[in-house]
Amino acid sequence: MPRTDLEPLARTFADSITRVLNQTVTDGLRLSAVIPPGTKGLVFVGHQLTKRQIVVDEAFPLTRGRDRQLFLSVFFKLQLDTGNEHLTVGSSSFGIYETPDMSRGALFRYEYERDKTDGFAEAHLHVHADWTIGGIPSSKLHLPLGDRRFRPCLEDLLQFLIVEGGTTPRDAQWKAVLDASRAEFHEQQFRALIRRHPALARRVLDEFDL
Amino acid sequence: METTEILFADEEDARIAVRDALSKIDKTFAELAAEAATGHFSSERACLTWMAVSDLREYAPN
């Protein structure tokens, strides 16, 4: 696929993320999408990304929570799916920080790495705290978050932050916004599951006598 | 109306982006790849850098 054909796909994806954030817990956030050279069909989406800066230094502010303000960093690496038609998430990272300076370390990070080859969970959580397992600090452990198709999404993290007082929703519509966006995410996951398991899908439909 | 900025990087941009990202963690591409193989990165920044540069090997400094 030519790089120019990636533009509308990248824009649709990044606009949807921006919309969810700005309708719930951020104000005037603008994401950017960087399309690297070559024919790999890669797109990087995040805050403050430029053609020459693809790893960000600063997290962006969320609306103030019950007792303090938190900061969020969002990064997606998108790649073309096997059909070369759609962008899929190759990896993602959602980090929560106490300050915008990410070099001071996150409180925790939700990450996803598709086709991870080291045996750790593709969807995992890093908790930056003072404990270890097997001599490995918690910040480096990969706490599993379910299968690729059942992993938490950004909307889940935003809802957690809102209901636990980590941030304040912009208005009363926040739940509807998150529910609608999350439903789209889940539909994409269901479609992928059905494509992967058509015989199972047929058996289930047969149970409904359709 | 959302306004995502779409940026098309050329090869020189990619070379600078990868070089600077690796420079900030003071590692070569090969060193970072070796960390990635273990699944445990030396730092949070190293992990985020690998996410961004892992498919851009050809633009990394030798």
mmCIF file with all atom_site columns, C-alpha atoms in Angstrom, chain A residues 3 7 11 14-15 18-19 30-35 37 40 42 44 51-52 54-57 77 92-93 97 105-106 109 111 118 120 128 140 142, chain B residues 2-14 16-17 21 24 36-42 44-45 47-49 51-52 54-56 58-59:
data_model
loop_
_atom_site.group_PDB
_atom_site.id
_atom_site.type_symbol
_atom_site.label_atom_id
_atom_site.label_alt_id
_atom_site.label_comp_id
_atom_site.label_asym_id
_atom_site.label_entity_id
_atom_site.label_seq_id
_atom_site.pdbx_PDB_ins_code
_atom_site.Cartn_x
_atom_site.Cartn_y
_atom_site.Cartn_z
_atom_site.occupancy
_atom_site.B_iso_or_equiv
_atom_site.pdbx_formal_charge
_atom_site.auth_seq_id
_atom_site.auth_comp_id
_atom_site.auth_asym_id
_atom_site.auth_atom_id
_atom_site.pdbx_PDB_model_num
ATOM 1  C CA . ARG A 1 3   ? 2.182   5.670   2.055  1.00 0.00 ? 3   ARG A CA 1
ATOM 2  C CA . GLU A 1 7   ? -3.112  8.812   5.616  1.00 0.00 ? 7   GLU A CA 1
ATOM 3  C CA . ARG A 1 11  ? -6.319  10.027  10.509 1.00 0.00 ? 11  ARG A CA 1
ATOM 4  C CA . ALA A 1 14  ? -5.928  9.090   15.618 1.00 0.00 ? 14  ALA A CA 1
ATOM 5  C CA . ASP A 1 15  ? -8.997  11.333  15.363 1.00 0.00 ? 15  ASP A CA 1
ATOM 6  C CA . THR A 1 18  ? -8.289  12.379  20.220 1.00 0.00 ? 18  THR A CA 1
ATOM 7  C CA . ARG A 1 19  ? -12.077 12.699  20.244 1.00 0.00 ? 19  ARG A CA 1
ATOM 8  C CA . ARG A 1 30  ? -3.950  17.209  19.567 1.00 0.00 ? 30  ARG A CA 1
ATOM 9  C CA . LEU A 1 31  ? -2.260  13.999  18.551 1.00 0.00 ? 31  LEU A CA 1
ATOM 10 C CA . SER A 1 32  ? 0.005   13.576  15.578 1.00 0.00 ? 32  SER A CA 1
ATOM 11 C CA . ALA A 1 33  ? 0.642   10.610  13.322 1.00 0.00 ? 33  ALA A CA 1
ATOM 12 C CA . VAL A 1 34  ? 4.047   9.962   11.794 1.00 0.00 ? 34  VAL A CA 1
ATOM 13 C CA . ILE A 1 35  ? 4.327   7.750   8.723  1.00 0.00 ? 35  ILE A CA 1
ATOM 14 C CA . PRO A 1 37  ? 9.492   5.977   4.924  1.00 0.00 ? 37  PRO A CA 1
ATOM 15 C CA . LYS A 1 40  ? 6.129   -1.503  5.846  1.00 0.00 ? 40  LYS A CA 1
ATOM 16 C CA . LEU A 1 42  ? 3.817   1.655   9.796  1.00 0.00 ? 42  LEU A CA 1
ATOM 17 C CA . PHE A 1 44  ? 3.150   6.068   14.921 1.00 0.00 ? 44  PHE A CA 1
ATOM 18 C CA . LYS A 1 51  ? 9.035   13.425  11.907 1.00 0.00 ? 51  LYS A CA 1
ATOM 19 C CA . ARG A 1 52  ? 12.266  13.464  13.906 1.00 0.00 ? 52  ARG A CA 1
ATOM 20 C CA . ILE A 1 54  ? 9.146   9.328   17.645 1.00 0.00 ? 54  ILE A CA 1
ATOM 21 C CA . VAL A 1 55  ? 9.664   8.792   21.382 1.00 0.00 ? 55  VAL A CA 1
ATOM 22 C CA . VAL A 1 56  ? 8.002   11.437  23.514 1.00 0.00 ? 56  VAL A CA 1
ATOM 23 C CA . ASP A 1 57  ? 9.431   13.128  26.614 1.00 0.00 ? 57  ASP A CA 1
ATOM 24 C CA . LYS A 1 77  ? 2.469   1.785   16.666 1.00 0.00 ? 77  LYS A CA 1
ATOM 25 C CA . SER A 1 92  ? 0.736   0.503   22.429 1.00 0.00 ? 92  SER A CA 1
ATOM 26 C CA . SER A 1 93  ? 1.622   2.131   25.714 1.00 0.00 ? 93  SER A CA 1
ATOM 27 C CA . TYR A 1 97  ? 2.524   9.969   35.552 1.00 0.00 ? 97  TYR A CA 1
ATOM 28 C CA . GLY A 1 105 ? 8.974   7.413   35.738 1.00 0.00 ? 105 GLY A CA 1
ATOM 29 C CA . ALA A 1 106 ? 5.377   6.314   35.500 1.00 0.00 ? 106 ALA A CA 1
ATOM 30 C CA . ARG A 1 109 ? 1.854   1.542   32.277 1.00 0.00 ? 109 ARG A CA 1
ATOM 31 C CA . GLU A 1 111 ? 1.238   -1.978  27.313 1.00 0.00 ? 111 GLU A CA 1
ATOM 32 C CA . ASP A 1 118 ? 9.866   -13.481 24.841 1.00 0.00 ? 118 ASP A CA 1
ATOM 33 C CA . PHE A 1 120 ? 5.602   -12.644 28.405 1.00 0.00 ? 120 PHE A CA 1
ATOM 34 C CA . HIS A 1 128 ? 6.194   1.107   39.254 1.00 0.00 ? 128 HIS A CA 1
ATOM 35 C CA . LYS A 1 140 ? 9.727   -4.624  34.746 1.00 0.00 ? 140 LYS A CA 1
ATOM 36 C CA . HIS A 1 142 ? 4.574   -8.098  32.798 1.00 0.00 ? 142 HIS A CA 1
ATOM 37 C CA . GLU B 2 2   ? -10.553 16.485  15.214 1.00 0.00 ? 2   GLU B CA 1
ATOM 38 C CA . THR B 2 3   ? -7.390  17.576  13.503 1.00 0.00 ? 3   THR B CA 1
ATOM 39 C CA . THR B 2 4   ? -4.684  14.994  13.679 1.00 0.00 ? 4   THR B CA 1
ATOM 40 C CA . GLU B 2 5   ? -1.503  16.214  12.070 1.00 0.00 ? 5   GLU B CA 1
ATOM 41 C CA . ILE B 2 6   ? -0.252  13.622  9.595  1.00 0.00 ? 6   ILE B CA 1
ATOM 42 C CA . LEU B 2 7   ? 3.499   13.762  9.038  1.00 0.00 ? 7   LEU B CA 1
ATOM 43 C CA . PHE B 2 8   ? 5.323   11.905  6.275  1.00 0.00 ? 8   PHE B CA 1
ATOM 44 C CA . ALA B 2 9   ? 8.913   11.282  7.349  1.00 0.00 ? 9   ALA B CA 1
ATOM 45 C CA . ASP B 2 10  ? 11.615  10.817  4.733  1.00 0.00 ? 10  ASP B CA 1
ATOM 46 C CA . GLU B 2 11  ? 14.722  8.691   5.135  1.00 0.00 ? 11  GLU B CA 1
ATOM 47 C CA . GLU B 2 12  ? 16.773  11.513  6.616  1.00 0.00 ? 12  GLU B CA 1
ATOM 48 C CA . ASP B 2 13  ? 14.009  12.197  9.160  1.00 0.00 ? 13  ASP B CA 1
ATOM 49 C CA . ALA B 2 14  ? 13.937  8.509   10.072 1.00 0.00 ? 14  ALA B CA 1
ATOM 50 C CA . ILE B 2 16  ? 17.655  11.365  12.817 1.00 0.00 ? 16  ILE B CA 1
ATOM 51 C CA . ALA B 2 17  ? 14.644  10.089  14.747 1.00 0.00 ? 17  ALA B CA 1
ATOM 52 C CA . ALA B 2 21  ? 15.984  8.077   20.304 1.00 0.00 ? 21  ALA B CA 1
ATOM 53 C CA . LYS B 2 24  ? 18.819  9.484   24.702 1.00 0.00 ? 24  LYS B CA 1
ATOM 54 C CA . ALA B 2 36  ? 14.208  -6.703  24.021 1.00 0.00 ? 36  ALA B CA 1
ATOM 55 C CA . ALA B 2 37  ? 15.034  -10.371 23.552 1.00 0.00 ? 37  ALA B CA 1
ATOM 56 C CA . THR B 2 38  ? 15.068  -10.825 27.324 1.00 0.00 ? 38  THR B CA 1
ATOM 57 C CA . GLY B 2 39  ? 11.765  -8.991  27.740 1.00 0.00 ? 39  GLY B CA 1
ATOM 58 C CA . HIS B 2 40  ? 13.266  -6.840  30.478 1.00 0.00 ? 40  HIS B CA 1
ATOM 59 C CA . PHE B 2 41  ? 14.503  -3.404  29.490 1.00 0.00 ? 41  PHE B CA 1
ATOM 60 C CA . SER B 2 42  ? 17.000  -1.410  31.487 1.00 0.00 ? 42  SER B CA 1
ATOM 61 C CA . GLU B 2 44  ? 11.027  2.565   30.943 1.00 0.00 ? 44  GLU B CA 1
ATOM 62 C CA . ARG B 2 45  ? 12.479  4.868   28.306 1.00 0.00 ? 45  ARG B CA 1
ATOM 63 C CA . CYS B 2 47  ? 11.092  0.013   26.470 1.00 0.00 ? 47  CYS B CA 1
ATOM 64 C CA . LEU B 2 48  ? 9.256   2.924   24.840 1.00 0.00 ? 48  LEU B CA 1
ATOM 65 C CA . THR B 2 49  ? 12.170  3.469   22.478 1.00 0.00 ? 49  THR B CA 1
ATOM 66 C CA . MET B 2 51  ? 8.405   0.136   20.565 1.00 0.00 ? 51  MET B CA 1
ATOM 67 C CA . ALA B 2 52  ? 9.193   3.003   18.235 1.00 0.00 ? 52  ALA B CA 1
ATOM 68 C CA . SER B 2 54  ? 12.207  -1.877  16.399 1.00 0.00 ? 54  SER B CA 1
ATOM 69 C CA . ASP B 2 55  ? 10.921  -1.837  12.811 1.00 0.00 ? 55  ASP B CA 1
ATOM 70 C CA . LEU B 2 56  ? 13.342  0.868   11.698 1.00 0.00 ? 56  LEU B CA 1
ATOM 71 C CA . GLU B 2 58  ? 17.788  0.139   8.528  1.00 0.00 ? 58  GLU B CA 1
ATOM 72 C CA . TYR B 2 59  ? 17.851  3.740   9.786  1.00 0.00 ? 59  TYR B CA 1
#
